PDB file of C-alpha atoms and ligand atoms in Angstrom:
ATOM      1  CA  UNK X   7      -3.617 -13.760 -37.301  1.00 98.00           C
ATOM      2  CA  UNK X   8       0.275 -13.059 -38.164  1.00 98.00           C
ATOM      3  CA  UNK X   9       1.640 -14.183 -34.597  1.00 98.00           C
ATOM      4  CA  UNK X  10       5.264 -15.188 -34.722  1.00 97.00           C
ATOM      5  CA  UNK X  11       5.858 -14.356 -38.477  1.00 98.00           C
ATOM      6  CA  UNK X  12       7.993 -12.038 -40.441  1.00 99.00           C
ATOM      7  CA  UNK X  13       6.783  -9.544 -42.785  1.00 99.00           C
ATOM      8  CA  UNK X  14       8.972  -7.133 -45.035  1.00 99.00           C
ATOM      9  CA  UNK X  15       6.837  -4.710 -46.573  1.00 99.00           C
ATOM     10  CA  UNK X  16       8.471  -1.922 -48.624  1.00 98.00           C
ATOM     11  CA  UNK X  17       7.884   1.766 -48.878  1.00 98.00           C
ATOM     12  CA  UNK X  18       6.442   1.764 -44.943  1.00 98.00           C
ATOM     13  CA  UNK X  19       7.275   5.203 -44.078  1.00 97.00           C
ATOM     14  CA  UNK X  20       3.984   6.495 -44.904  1.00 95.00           C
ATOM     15  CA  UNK X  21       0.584   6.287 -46.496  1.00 96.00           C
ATOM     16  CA  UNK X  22      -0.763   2.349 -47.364  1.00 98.00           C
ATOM     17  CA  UNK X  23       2.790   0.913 -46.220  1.00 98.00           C
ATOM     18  CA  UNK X  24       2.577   2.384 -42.842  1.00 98.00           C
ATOM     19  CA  UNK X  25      -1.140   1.096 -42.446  1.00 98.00           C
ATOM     20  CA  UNK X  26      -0.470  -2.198 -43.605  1.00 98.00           C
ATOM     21  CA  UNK X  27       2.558  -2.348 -40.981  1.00 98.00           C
ATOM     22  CA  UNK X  28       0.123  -1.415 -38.286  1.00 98.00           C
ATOM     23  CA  UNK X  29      -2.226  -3.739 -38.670  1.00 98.00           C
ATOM     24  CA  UNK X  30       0.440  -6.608 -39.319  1.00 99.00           C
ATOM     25  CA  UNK X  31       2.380  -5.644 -36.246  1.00 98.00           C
ATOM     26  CA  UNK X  32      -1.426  -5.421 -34.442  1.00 98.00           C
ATOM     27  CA  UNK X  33      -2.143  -9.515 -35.762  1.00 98.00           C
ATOM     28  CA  UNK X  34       1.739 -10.244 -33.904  1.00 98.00           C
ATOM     29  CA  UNK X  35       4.145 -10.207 -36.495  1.00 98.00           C
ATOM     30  CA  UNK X  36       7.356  -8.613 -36.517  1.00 98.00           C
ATOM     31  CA  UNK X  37       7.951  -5.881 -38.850  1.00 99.00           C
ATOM     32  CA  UNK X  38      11.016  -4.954 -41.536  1.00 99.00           C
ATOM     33  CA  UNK X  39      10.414  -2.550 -42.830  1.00 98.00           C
ATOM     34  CA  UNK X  40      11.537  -0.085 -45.997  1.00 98.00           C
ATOM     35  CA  UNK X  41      11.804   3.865 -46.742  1.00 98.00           C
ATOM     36  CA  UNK X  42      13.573   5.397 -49.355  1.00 98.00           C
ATOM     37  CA  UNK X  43      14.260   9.181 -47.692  1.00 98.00           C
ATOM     38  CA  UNK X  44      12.216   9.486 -44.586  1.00 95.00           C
ATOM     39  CA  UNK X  45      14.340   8.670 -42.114  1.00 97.00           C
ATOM     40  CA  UNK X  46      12.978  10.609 -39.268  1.00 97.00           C
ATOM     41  CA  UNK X  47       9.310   9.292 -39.750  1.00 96.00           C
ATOM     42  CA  UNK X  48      10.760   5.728 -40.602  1.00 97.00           C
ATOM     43  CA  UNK X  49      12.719   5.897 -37.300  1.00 97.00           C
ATOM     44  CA  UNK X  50       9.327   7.414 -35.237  1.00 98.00           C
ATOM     45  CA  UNK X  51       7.140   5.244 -36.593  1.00 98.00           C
ATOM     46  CA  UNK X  52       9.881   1.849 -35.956  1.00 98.00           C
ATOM     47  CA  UNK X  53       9.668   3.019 -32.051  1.00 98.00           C
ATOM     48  CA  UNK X  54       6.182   4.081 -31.905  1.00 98.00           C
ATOM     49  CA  UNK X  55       5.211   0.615 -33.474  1.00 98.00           C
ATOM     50  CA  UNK X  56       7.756  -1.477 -31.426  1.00 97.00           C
ATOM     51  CA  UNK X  57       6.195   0.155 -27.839  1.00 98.00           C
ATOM     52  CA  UNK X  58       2.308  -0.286 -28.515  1.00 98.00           C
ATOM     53  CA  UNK X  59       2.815  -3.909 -29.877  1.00 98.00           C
ATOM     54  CA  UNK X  60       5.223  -5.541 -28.785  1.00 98.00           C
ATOM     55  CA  UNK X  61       6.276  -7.038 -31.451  1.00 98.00           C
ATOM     56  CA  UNK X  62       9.910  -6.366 -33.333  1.00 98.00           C
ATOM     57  CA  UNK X  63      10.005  -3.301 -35.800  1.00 98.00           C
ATOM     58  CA  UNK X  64      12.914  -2.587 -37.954  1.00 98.00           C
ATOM     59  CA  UNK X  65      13.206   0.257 -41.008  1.00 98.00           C
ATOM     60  CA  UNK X  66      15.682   0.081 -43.071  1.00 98.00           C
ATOM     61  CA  UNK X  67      16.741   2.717 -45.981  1.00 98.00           C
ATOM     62  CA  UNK X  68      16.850   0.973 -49.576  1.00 98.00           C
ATOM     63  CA  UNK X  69      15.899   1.455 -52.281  1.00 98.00           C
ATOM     64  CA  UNK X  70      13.786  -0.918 -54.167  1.00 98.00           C
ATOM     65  CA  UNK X  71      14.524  -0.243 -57.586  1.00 99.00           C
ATOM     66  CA  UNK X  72      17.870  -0.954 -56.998  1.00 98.00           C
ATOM     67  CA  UNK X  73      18.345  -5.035 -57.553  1.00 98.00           C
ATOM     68  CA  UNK X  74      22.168  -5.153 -55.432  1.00 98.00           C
ATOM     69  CA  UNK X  75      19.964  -3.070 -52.293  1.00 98.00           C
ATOM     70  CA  UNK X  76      17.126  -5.783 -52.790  1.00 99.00           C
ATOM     71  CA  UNK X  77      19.926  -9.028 -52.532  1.00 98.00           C
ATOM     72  CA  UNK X  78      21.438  -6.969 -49.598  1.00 98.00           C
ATOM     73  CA  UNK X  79      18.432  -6.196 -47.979  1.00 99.00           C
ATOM     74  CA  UNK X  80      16.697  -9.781 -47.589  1.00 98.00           C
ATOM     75  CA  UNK X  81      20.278 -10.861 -46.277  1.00 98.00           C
ATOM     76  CA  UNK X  82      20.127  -8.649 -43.570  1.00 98.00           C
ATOM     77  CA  UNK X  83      16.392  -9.388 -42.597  1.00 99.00           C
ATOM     78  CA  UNK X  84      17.008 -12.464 -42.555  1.00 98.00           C
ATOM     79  CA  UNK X  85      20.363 -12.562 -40.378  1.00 98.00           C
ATOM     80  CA  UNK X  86      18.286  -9.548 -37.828  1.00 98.00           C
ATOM     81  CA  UNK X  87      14.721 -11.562 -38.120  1.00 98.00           C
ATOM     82  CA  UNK X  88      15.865 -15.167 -38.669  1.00 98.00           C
ATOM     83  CA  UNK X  89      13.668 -15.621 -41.378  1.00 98.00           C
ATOM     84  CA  UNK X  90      10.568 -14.001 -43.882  1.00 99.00           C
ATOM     85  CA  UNK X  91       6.880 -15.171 -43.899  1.00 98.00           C
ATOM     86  CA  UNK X  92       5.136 -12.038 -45.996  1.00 99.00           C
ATOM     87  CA  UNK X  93       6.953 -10.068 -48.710  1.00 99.00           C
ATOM     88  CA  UNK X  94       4.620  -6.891 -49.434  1.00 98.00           C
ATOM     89  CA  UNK X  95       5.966  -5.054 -53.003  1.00 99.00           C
ATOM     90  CA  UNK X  96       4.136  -1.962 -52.068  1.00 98.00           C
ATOM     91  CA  UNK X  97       6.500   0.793 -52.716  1.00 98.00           C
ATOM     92  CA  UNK X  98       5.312   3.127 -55.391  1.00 98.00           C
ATOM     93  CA  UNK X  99       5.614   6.328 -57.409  1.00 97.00           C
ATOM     94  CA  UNK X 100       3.755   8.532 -59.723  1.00 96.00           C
ATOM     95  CA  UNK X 101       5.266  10.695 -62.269  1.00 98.00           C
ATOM     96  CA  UNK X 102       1.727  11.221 -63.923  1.00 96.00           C
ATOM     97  CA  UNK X 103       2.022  13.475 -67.434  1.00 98.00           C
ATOM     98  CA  UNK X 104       0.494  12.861 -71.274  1.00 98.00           C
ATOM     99  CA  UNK X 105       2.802   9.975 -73.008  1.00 98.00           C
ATOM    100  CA  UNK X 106       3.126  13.508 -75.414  1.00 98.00           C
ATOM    101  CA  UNK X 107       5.336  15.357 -72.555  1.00 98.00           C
ATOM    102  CA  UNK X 108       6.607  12.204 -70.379  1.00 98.00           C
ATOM    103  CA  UNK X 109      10.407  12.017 -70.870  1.00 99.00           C
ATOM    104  CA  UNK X 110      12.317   8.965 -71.026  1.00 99.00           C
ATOM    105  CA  UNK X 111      13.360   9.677 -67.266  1.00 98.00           C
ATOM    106  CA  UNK X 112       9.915  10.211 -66.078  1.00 99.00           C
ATOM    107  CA  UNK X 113       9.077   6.667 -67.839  1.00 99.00           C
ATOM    108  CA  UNK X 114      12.331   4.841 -65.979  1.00 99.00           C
ATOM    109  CA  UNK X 115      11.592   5.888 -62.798  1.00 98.00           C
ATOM    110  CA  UNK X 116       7.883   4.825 -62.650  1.00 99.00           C
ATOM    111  CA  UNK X 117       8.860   1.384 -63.903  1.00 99.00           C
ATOM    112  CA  UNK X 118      11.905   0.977 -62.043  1.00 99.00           C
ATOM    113  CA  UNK X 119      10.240   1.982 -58.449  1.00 99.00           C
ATOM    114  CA  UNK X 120       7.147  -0.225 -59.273  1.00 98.00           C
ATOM    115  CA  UNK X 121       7.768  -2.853 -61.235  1.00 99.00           C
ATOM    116  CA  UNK X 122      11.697  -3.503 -61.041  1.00 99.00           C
ATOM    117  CA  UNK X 123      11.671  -3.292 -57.357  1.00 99.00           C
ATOM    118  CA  UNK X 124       9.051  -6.242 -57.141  1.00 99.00           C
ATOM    119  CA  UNK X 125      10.858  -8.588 -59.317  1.00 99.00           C
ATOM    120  CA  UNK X 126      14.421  -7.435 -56.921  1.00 99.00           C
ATOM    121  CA  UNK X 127      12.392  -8.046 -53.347  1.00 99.00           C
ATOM    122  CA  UNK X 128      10.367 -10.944 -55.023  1.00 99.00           C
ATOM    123  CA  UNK X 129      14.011 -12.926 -56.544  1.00 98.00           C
ATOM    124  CA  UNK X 130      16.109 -11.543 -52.959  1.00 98.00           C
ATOM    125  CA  UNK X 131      13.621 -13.532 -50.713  1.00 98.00           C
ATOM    126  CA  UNK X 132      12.519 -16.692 -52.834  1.00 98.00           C
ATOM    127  CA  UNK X 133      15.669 -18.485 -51.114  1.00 98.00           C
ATOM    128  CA  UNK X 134      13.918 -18.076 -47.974  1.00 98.00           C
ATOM    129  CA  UNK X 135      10.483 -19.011 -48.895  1.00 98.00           C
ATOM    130  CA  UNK X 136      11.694 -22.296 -50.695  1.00 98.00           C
ATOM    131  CA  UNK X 137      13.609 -23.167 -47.965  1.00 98.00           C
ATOM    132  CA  UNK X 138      10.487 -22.670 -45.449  1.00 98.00           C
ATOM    133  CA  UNK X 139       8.186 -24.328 -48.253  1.00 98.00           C
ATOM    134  CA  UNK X 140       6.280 -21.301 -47.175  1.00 98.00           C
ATOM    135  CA  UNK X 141       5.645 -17.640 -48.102  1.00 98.00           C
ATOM    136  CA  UNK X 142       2.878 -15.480 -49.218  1.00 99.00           C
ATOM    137  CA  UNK X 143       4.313 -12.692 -51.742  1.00 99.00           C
ATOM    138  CA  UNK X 144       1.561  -9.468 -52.116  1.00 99.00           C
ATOM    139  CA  UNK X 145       2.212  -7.219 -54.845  1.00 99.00           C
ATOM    140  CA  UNK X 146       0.367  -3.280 -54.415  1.00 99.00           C
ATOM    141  CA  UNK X 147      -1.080  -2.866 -57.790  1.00 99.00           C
ATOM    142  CA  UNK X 148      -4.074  -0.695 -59.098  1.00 98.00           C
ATOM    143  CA  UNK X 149      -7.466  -0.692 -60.715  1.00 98.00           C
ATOM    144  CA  UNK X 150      -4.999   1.225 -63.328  1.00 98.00           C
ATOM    145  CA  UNK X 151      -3.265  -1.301 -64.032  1.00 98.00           C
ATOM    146  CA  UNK X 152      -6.754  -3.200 -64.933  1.00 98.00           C
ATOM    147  CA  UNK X 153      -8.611  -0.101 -66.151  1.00 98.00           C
ATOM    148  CA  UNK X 154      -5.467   2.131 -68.123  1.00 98.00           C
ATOM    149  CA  UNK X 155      -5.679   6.379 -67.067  1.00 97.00           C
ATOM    150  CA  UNK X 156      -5.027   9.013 -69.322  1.00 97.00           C
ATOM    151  CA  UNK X 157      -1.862  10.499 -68.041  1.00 98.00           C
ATOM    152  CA  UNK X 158      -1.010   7.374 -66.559  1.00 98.00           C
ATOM    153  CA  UNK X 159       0.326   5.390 -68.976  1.00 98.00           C
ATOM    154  CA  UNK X 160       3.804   4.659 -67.279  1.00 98.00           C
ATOM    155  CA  UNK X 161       2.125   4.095 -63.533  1.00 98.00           C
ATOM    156  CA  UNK X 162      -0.416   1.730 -65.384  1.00 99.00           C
ATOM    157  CA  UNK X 163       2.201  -0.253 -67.246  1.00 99.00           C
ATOM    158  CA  UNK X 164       3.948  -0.596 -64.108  1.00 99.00           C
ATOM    159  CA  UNK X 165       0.997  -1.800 -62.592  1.00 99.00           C
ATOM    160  CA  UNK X 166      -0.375  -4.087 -65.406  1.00 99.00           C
ATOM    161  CA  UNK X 167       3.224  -5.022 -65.469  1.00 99.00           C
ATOM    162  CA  UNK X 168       2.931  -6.317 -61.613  1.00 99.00           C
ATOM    163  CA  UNK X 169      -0.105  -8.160 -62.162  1.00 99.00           C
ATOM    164  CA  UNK X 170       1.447 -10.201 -64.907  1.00 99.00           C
ATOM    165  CA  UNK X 171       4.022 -10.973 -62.437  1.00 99.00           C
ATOM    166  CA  UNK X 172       1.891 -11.852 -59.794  1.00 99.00           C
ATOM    167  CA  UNK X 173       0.184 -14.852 -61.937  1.00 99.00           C
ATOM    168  CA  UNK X 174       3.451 -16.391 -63.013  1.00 99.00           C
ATOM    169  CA  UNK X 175       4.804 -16.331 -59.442  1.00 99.00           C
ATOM    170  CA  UNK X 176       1.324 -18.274 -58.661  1.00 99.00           C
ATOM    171  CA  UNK X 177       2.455 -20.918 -61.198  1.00 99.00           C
ATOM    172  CA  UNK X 178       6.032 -20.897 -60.391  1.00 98.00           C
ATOM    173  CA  UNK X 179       5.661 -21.281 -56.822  1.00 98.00           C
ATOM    174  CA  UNK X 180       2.668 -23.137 -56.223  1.00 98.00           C
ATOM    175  CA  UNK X 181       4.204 -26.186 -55.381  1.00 98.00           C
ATOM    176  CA  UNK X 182       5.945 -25.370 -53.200  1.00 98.00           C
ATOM    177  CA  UNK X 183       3.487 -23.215 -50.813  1.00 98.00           C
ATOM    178  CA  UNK X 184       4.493 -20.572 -51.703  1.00 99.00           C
ATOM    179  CA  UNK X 185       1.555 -17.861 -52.560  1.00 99.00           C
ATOM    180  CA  UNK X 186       1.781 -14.303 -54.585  1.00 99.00           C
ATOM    181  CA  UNK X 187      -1.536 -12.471 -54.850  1.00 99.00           C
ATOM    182  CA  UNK X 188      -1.939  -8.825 -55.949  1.00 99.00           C
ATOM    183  CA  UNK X 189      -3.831  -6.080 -54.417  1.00 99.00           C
ATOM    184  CA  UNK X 190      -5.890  -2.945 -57.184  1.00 98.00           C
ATOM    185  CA  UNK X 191      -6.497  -0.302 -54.647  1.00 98.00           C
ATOM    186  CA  UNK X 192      -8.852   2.292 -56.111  1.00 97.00           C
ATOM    187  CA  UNK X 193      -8.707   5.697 -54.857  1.00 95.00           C
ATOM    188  CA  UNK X 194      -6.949   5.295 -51.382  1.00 96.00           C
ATOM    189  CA  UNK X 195      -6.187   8.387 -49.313  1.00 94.00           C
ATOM    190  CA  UNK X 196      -2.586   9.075 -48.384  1.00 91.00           C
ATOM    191  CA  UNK X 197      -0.102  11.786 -49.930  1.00 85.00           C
ATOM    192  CA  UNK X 198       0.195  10.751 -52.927  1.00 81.00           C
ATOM    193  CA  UNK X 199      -3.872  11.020 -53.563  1.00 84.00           C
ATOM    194  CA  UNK X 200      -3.249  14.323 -51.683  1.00 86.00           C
ATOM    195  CA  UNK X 201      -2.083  16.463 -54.049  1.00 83.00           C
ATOM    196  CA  UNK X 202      -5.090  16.234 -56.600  1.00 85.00           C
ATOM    197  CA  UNK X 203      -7.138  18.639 -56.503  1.00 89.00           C
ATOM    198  CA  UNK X 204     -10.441  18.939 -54.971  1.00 90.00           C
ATOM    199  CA  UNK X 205     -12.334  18.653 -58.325  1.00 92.00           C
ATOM    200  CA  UNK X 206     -10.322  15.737 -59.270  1.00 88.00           C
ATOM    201  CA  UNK X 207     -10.868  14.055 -56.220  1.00 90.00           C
ATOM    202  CA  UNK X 208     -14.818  14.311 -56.577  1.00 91.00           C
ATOM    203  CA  UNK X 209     -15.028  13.126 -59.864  1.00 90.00           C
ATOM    204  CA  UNK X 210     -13.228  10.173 -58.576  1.00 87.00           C
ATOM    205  CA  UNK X 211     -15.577   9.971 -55.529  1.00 92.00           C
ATOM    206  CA  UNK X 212     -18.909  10.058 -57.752  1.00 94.00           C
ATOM    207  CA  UNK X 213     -18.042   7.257 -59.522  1.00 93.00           C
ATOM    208  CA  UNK X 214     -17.114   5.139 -56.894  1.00 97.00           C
ATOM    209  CA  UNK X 215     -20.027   3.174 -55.514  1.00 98.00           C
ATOM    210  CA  UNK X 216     -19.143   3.505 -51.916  1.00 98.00           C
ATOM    211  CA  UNK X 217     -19.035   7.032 -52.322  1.00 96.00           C
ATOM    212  CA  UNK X 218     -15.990   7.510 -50.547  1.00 95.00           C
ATOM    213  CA  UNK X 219     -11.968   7.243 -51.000  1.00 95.00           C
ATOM    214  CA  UNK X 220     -10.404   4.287 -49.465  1.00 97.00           C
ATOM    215  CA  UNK X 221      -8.730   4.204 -46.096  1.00 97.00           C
ATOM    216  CA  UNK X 222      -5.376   2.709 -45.519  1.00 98.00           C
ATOM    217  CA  UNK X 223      -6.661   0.502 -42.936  1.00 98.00           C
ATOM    218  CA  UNK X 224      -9.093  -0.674 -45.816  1.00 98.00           C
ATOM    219  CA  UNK X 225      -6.461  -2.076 -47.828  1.00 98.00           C
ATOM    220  CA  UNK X 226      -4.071  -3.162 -45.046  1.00 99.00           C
ATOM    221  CA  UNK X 227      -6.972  -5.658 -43.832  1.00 98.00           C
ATOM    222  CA  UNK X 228      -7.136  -6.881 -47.179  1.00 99.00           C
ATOM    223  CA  UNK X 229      -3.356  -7.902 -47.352  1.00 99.00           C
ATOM    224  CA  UNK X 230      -3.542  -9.288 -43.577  1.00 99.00           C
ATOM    225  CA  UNK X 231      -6.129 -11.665 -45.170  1.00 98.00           C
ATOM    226  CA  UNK X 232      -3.664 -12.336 -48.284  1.00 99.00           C
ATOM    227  CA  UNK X 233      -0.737 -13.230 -45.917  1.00 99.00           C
ATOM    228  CA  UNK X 234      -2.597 -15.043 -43.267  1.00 98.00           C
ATOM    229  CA  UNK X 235      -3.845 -18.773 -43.265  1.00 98.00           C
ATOM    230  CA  UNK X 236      -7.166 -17.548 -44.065  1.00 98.00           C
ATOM    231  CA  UNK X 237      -6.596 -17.601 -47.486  1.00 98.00           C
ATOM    232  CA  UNK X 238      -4.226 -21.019 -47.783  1.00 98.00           C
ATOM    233  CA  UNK X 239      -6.251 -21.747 -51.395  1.00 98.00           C
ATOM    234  CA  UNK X 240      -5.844 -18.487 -52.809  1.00 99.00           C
ATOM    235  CA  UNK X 241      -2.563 -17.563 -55.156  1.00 99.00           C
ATOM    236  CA  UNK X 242      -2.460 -15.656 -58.115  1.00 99.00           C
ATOM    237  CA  UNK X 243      -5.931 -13.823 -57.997  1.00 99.00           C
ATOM    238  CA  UNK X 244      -5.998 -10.009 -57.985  1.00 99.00           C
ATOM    239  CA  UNK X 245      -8.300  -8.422 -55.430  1.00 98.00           C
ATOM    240  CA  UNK X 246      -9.501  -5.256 -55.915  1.00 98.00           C
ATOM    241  CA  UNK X 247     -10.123  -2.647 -52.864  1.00 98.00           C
ATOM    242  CA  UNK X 248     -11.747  -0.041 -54.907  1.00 98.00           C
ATOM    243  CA  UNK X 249     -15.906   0.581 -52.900  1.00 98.00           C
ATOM    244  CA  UNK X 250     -16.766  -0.950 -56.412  1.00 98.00           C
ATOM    245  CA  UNK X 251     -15.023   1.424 -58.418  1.00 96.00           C
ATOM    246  CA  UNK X 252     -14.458  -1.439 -61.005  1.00 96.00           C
ATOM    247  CA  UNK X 253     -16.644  -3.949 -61.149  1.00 95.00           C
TER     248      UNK X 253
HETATM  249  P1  NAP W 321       2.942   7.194 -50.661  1.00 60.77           P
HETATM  250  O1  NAP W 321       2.111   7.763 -49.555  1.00 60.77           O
HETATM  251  O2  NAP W 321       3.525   8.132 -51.655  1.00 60.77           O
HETATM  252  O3  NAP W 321       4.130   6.340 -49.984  1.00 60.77           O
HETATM  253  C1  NAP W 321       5.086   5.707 -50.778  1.00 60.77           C
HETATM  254  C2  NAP W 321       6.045   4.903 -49.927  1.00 60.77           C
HETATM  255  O4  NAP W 321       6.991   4.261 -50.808  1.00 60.77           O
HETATM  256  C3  NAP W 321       6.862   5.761 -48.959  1.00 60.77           C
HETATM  257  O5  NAP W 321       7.122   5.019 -47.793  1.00 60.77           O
HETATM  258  C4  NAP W 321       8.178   5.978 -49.726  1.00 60.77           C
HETATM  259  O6  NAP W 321       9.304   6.223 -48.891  1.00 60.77           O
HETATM  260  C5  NAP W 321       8.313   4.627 -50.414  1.00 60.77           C
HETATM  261  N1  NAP W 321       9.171   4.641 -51.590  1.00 60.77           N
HETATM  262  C6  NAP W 321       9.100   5.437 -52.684  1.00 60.77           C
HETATM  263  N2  NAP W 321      10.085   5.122 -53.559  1.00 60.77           N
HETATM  264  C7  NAP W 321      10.794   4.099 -52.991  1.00 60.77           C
HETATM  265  C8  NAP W 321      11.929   3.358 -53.375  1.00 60.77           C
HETATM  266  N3  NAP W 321      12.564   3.566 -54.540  1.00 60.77           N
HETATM  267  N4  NAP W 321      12.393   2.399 -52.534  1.00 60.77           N
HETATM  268  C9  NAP W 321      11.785   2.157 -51.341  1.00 60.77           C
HETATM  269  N5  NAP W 321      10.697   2.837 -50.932  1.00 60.77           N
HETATM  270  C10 NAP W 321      10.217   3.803 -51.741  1.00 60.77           C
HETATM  271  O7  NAP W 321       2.155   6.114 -51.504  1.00 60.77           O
HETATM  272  P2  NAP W 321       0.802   5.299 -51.153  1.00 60.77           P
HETATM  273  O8  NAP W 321      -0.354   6.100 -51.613  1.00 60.77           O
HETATM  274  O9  NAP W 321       0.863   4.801 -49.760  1.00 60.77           O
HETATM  275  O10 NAP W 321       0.940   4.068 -52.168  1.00 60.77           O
HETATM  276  C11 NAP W 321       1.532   2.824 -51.807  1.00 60.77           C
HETATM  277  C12 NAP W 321       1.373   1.847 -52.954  1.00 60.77           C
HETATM  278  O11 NAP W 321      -0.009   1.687 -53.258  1.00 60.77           O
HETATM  279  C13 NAP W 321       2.053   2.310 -54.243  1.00 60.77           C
HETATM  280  O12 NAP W 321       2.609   1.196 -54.908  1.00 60.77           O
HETATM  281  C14 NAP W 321       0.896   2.879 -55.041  1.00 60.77           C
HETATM  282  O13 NAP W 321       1.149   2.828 -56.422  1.00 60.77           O
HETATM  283  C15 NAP W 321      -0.223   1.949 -54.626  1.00 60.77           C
HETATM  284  N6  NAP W 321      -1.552   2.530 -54.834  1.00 60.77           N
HETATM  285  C16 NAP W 321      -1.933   3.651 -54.164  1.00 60.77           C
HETATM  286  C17 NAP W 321      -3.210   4.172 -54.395  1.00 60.77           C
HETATM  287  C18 NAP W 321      -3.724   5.394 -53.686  1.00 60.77           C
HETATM  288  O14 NAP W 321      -4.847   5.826 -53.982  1.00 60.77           O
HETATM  289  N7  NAP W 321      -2.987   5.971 -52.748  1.00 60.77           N
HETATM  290  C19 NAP W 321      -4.069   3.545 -55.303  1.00 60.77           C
HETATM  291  C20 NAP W 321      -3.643   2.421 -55.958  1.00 60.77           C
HETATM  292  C21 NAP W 321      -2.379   1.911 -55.707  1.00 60.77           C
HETATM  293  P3  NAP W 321       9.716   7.752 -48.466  1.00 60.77           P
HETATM  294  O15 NAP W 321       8.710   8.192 -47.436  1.00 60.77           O
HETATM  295  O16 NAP W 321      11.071   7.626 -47.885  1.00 60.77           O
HETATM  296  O17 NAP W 321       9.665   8.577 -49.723  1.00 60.77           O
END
């Protein structure tokens, strides 16, 4: 579905990011991808990926919260790639505490990682995608951003934050063909779901109508419909990947 395109998908080293580079290398495209410390699993996972697909891999350490690393980094994809089809703004923290106890640092970071980095990868490859007349930008939000989570209040800014970005992007773009959707996954399993604890994680479960957490591959097959022409009539919408969790 992705054959002969570029995608650049950030915070790939692991969890959703590394599933959604799977299945995108899987459909034929070739892969940039972005970590910000693991460089052993970033450089594993580049070869492993590269060998069972056959398609071109690269990781690259950079930080997306940091806008001069963004303009940088779509530069160099583009001069190692020769161009970008699919932006993915999925790299993502949590610093979760009451607004009570959250320090000023512990609010920066959360909206710097999440929401800063996707207007720096989003403004570093619009050159490109006007130039093509082409792109499709997806944006990794959450059914927090939509539904608000005690303790949460920074990560669901940051995520409310990205769908309000999303829908200008639709208007600003749409002339030109140039897409940006966002994804609300709802509870997805990957590190950073696996440190709650086990009665956490059920209360979660039971209220999801599925009755089960999300896979990676769940939400990476959503996004491989969001960047292929299967969904040429579709910009600024916000699909949720949540079993139902919010309806
Ligand atoms: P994860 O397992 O913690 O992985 C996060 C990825 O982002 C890692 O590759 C990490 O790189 C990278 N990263 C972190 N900070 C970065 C930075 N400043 N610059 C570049 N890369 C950075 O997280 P996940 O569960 O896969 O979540 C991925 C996205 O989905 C996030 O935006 C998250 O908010 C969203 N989401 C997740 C869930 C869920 O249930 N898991 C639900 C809703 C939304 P390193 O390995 O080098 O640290």
């Amino acid at each position: 579905m992705l054959k002969g395109k570029t995608s650049l998908i950030t915070g790939a080293s692991r969890g959703i990011g590394k599933g959604i580079a799977e299945v995108f290398a899987k459909n034929g495209s070739n892969i940039a991808f972005t970590f910000a410390s693991s460089v052993e699993k970033a450089k594993a996972f580049e070869e492993e990926l590269s060998a069972k697909y056959g398609v071109k891999v690269k990781g690259y350490q950079s930080d997306a919260s940091d806008y001069n690393a963004a303009m940088a980094l779509a530069d160099q994809v583009v001069a190692d790639f020769g161009s970008i089809d699919v932006l993915i703004n999925n790299a993502g923290i949590t610093r979760d505490t009451l607004l009570m106890r959250m320090s000023e640092e512990q609010w920066d970071e959360v909206i710097n990682t999440n929401l800063k980095s996707t207007f720096n990868l989003t403004k570093a490859c619009l050159k490109t995608f006007l130039k093509n007349r082409a792109g499709s930008i997806i944006n990794m939000s959450s059914i927090v951003g939509l539904t608000g989570n005690a303790g949460q209040s920074n990560y669901a800014a940051s995520k409310a934050g990205m769908i309000g970005f999303t829908k200008s992007m639709a208007k600003e773009l749409g002339s030109r063909n140039v897409r940006c959707n966002a994804i609300a996954p709802g509870f997805i399993e990957t590190e950073m779901t696996a440190s709650l604890d086990a009665d956490v994680k059920k209360q979660w479960i039971d209220t999801i109508p599925l009755k089960r957490g999300g896979s990676t591959d769940d939400v990476a097959n959503a996004c491989l419909f969001l960047a292929s022409d299967m969904s040429t009539y579709i910009t600024g919408q916000t699909l949720n990947v949540c079993g139902g969790m919010v309806i």
